[in-house]
PDB file of C-alpha atoms in Angstrom:
ATOM      1  CA  UNK A   1      71.468  65.443 -45.995  1.00  0.00           C
ATOM      2  CA  UNK A   2      68.469  63.114 -45.313  1.00  0.00           C
ATOM      3  CA  UNK A   3      65.178  64.774 -45.172  1.00  0.00           C
ATOM      4  CA  UNK A   4      62.305  63.362 -43.179  1.00  0.00           C
ATOM      5  CA  UNK A   5      58.750  64.894 -43.653  1.00  0.00           C
ATOM      6  CA  UNK A   6      56.421  64.956 -40.811  1.00  0.00           C
ATOM      7  CA  UNK A   7      52.874  65.905 -42.120  1.00  0.00           C
ATOM      8  CA  UNK A   8      50.440  66.376 -39.212  1.00  0.00           C
ATOM      9  CA  UNK A   9      47.540  67.399 -41.458  1.00  0.00           C
ATOM     10  CA  UNK A  10      44.586  65.576 -40.285  1.00  0.00           C
ATOM     11  CA  UNK A  11      45.972  64.545 -36.867  1.00  0.00           C
ATOM     12  CA  UNK A  12      43.036  64.659 -34.446  1.00  0.00           C
ATOM     13  CA  UNK A  13      44.472  63.254 -31.249  1.00  0.00           C
ATOM     14  CA  UNK A  14      47.745  62.295 -29.589  1.00  0.00           C
ATOM     15  CA  UNK A  15      47.660  58.770 -31.233  1.00  0.00           C
ATOM     16  CA  UNK A  16      47.531  60.373 -34.727  1.00  0.00           C
ATOM     17  CA  UNK A  17      50.379  62.704 -33.754  1.00  0.00           C
ATOM     18  CA  UNK A  18      52.577  59.822 -32.499  1.00  0.00           C
ATOM     19  CA  UNK A  19      51.710  57.639 -35.570  1.00  0.00           C
ATOM     20  CA  UNK A  20      52.968  60.314 -37.823  1.00  0.00           C
ATOM     21  CA  UNK A  21      56.272  60.427 -35.983  1.00  0.00           C
ATOM     22  CA  UNK A  22      56.489  56.618 -35.493  1.00  0.00           C
ATOM     23  CA  UNK A  23      56.089  56.033 -39.269  1.00  0.00           C
ATOM     24  CA  UNK A  24      58.377  58.975 -40.398  1.00  0.00           C
ATOM     25  CA  UNK A  25      61.224  58.060 -37.932  1.00  0.00           C
ATOM     26  CA  UNK A  26      60.728  54.276 -38.368  1.00  0.00           C
ATOM     27  CA  UNK A  27      60.444  53.921 -34.645  1.00  0.00           C
ATOM     28  CA  UNK A  28      59.738  50.362 -33.281  1.00  0.00           C
ATOM     29  CA  UNK A  29      56.230  49.244 -32.535  1.00  0.00           C
ATOM     30  CA  UNK A  30      56.847  49.380 -28.776  1.00  0.00           C
ATOM     31  CA  UNK A  31      58.237  52.830 -28.816  1.00  0.00           C
ATOM     32  CA  UNK A  32      56.820  54.926 -25.968  1.00  0.00           C
ATOM     33  CA  UNK A  33      54.258  57.586 -27.167  1.00  0.00           C
ATOM     34  CA  UNK A  34      55.442  60.451 -24.952  1.00  0.00           C
ATOM     35  CA  UNK A  35      57.718  63.447 -25.087  1.00  0.00           C
ATOM     36  CA  UNK A  36      60.495  61.882 -23.060  1.00  0.00           C
ATOM     37  CA  UNK A  37      60.645  58.914 -25.350  1.00  0.00           C
ATOM     38  CA  UNK A  38      60.614  61.217 -28.367  1.00  0.00           C
ATOM     39  CA  UNK A  39      63.583  63.125 -27.131  1.00  0.00           C
ATOM     40  CA  UNK A  40      65.580  60.012 -26.092  1.00  0.00           C
ATOM     41  CA  UNK A  41      64.896  58.373 -29.429  1.00  0.00           C
ATOM     42  CA  UNK A  42      65.776  61.401 -31.479  1.00  0.00           C
ATOM     43  CA  UNK A  43      68.941  62.337 -29.573  1.00  0.00           C
ATOM     44  CA  UNK A  44      70.583  58.910 -29.656  1.00  0.00           C
ATOM     45  CA  UNK A  45      69.379  57.844 -33.135  1.00  0.00           C
ATOM     46  CA  UNK A  46      71.027  59.994 -35.654  1.00  0.00           C
ATOM     47  CA  UNK A  47      74.756  60.555 -36.301  1.00  0.00           C
ATOM     48  CA  UNK A  48      74.303  61.858 -39.870  1.00  0.00           C
ATOM     49  CA  UNK A  49      72.780  65.193 -41.165  1.00  0.00           C
ATOM     50  CA  UNK A  50      68.960  65.085 -40.846  1.00  0.00           C
ATOM     51  CA  UNK A  51      66.572  67.736 -41.777  1.00  0.00           C
ATOM     52  CA  UNK A  52      62.924  67.432 -40.362  1.00  0.00           C
ATOM     53  CA  UNK A  53      60.394  69.210 -42.484  1.00  0.00           C
ATOM     54  CA  UNK A  54      57.262  69.743 -40.349  1.00  0.00           C
ATOM     55  CA  UNK A  55      53.944  70.307 -42.171  1.00  0.00           C
ATOM     56  CA  UNK A  56      50.409  70.660 -41.224  1.00  0.00           C
ATOM     57  CA  UNK A  57      50.769  72.058 -37.757  1.00  0.00           C
ATOM     58  CA  UNK A  58      48.032  74.617 -38.504  1.00  0.00           C
ATOM     59  CA  UNK A  59      45.706  71.704 -39.463  1.00  0.00           C
ATOM     60  CA  UNK A  60      46.034  69.881 -36.129  1.00  0.00           C
ATOM     61  CA  UNK A  61      42.946  70.061 -33.960  1.00  0.00           C
ATOM     62  CA  UNK A  62      43.077  73.181 -31.826  1.00  0.00           C
ATOM     63  CA  UNK A  63      42.841  71.089 -28.728  1.00  0.00           C
ATOM     64  CA  UNK A  64      46.253  69.542 -29.518  1.00  0.00           C
ATOM     65  CA  UNK A  65      48.077  72.800 -30.589  1.00  0.00           C
ATOM     66  CA  UNK A  66      49.717  73.275 -27.154  1.00  0.00           C
ATOM     67  CA  UNK A  67      51.089  69.738 -27.370  1.00  0.00           C
ATOM     68  CA  UNK A  68      52.511  70.432 -30.819  1.00  0.00           C
ATOM     69  CA  UNK A  69      54.308  73.417 -29.348  1.00  0.00           C
ATOM     70  CA  UNK A  70      55.849  70.945 -26.819  1.00  0.00           C
ATOM     71  CA  UNK A  71      56.878  68.622 -29.696  1.00  0.00           C
ATOM     72  CA  UNK A  72      58.553  71.653 -31.440  1.00  0.00           C
ATOM     73  CA  UNK A  73      60.416  72.438 -28.258  1.00  0.00           C
ATOM     74  CA  UNK A  74      61.660  68.896 -28.180  1.00  0.00           C
ATOM     75  CA  UNK A  75      62.851  69.243 -31.756  1.00  0.00           C
ATOM     76  CA  UNK A  76      64.639  72.416 -30.852  1.00  0.00           C
ATOM     77  CA  UNK A  77      66.255  70.812 -27.826  1.00  0.00           C
ATOM     78  CA  UNK A  78      67.516  67.916 -29.911  1.00  0.00           C
ATOM     79  CA  UNK A  79      68.978  70.412 -32.488  1.00  0.00           C
ATOM     80  CA  UNK A  80      70.639  72.326 -29.653  1.00  0.00           C
ATOM     81  CA  UNK A  81      72.235  69.132 -28.321  1.00  0.00           C
ATOM     82  CA  UNK A  82      72.710  67.440 -31.692  1.00  0.00           C
ATOM     83  CA  UNK A  83      73.386  70.072 -34.236  1.00  0.00           C
ATOM     84  CA  UNK A  84      73.287  67.708 -37.120  1.00  0.00           C
ATOM     85  CA  UNK A  85      69.493  67.461 -36.633  1.00  0.00           C
ATOM     86  CA  UNK A  86      67.713  70.519 -37.964  1.00  0.00           C
ATOM     87  CA  UNK A  87      64.059  71.200 -38.583  1.00  0.00           C
ATOM     88  CA  UNK A  88      61.932  73.430 -40.761  1.00  0.00           C
ATOM     89  CA  UNK A  89      58.326  74.264 -40.046  1.00  0.00           C
ATOM     90  CA  UNK A  90      56.268  74.813 -43.239  1.00  0.00           C
ATOM     91  CA  UNK A  91      52.698  76.015 -43.476  1.00  0.00           C
TER      92      UNK A  91
END
């Protein structure tokens, strides 16, 4: 199983949040920085076992915490539709 670490420690705005994901997932430069693009890219990308390890959520600016909740919902939706993709949230 491949593990991908998403460390959001220090993310201060949406650009920082998407930069973490773009780098970790190796998404192309022109990838759309929005929740729909995230879902589309994740649900059609992986056909092997993937475990996303999410770190630093508690370190993201409080202003962006609701958005991080939306991202976690996307991860859950991807898992529901693509069970080979799992995620673990670490403190």
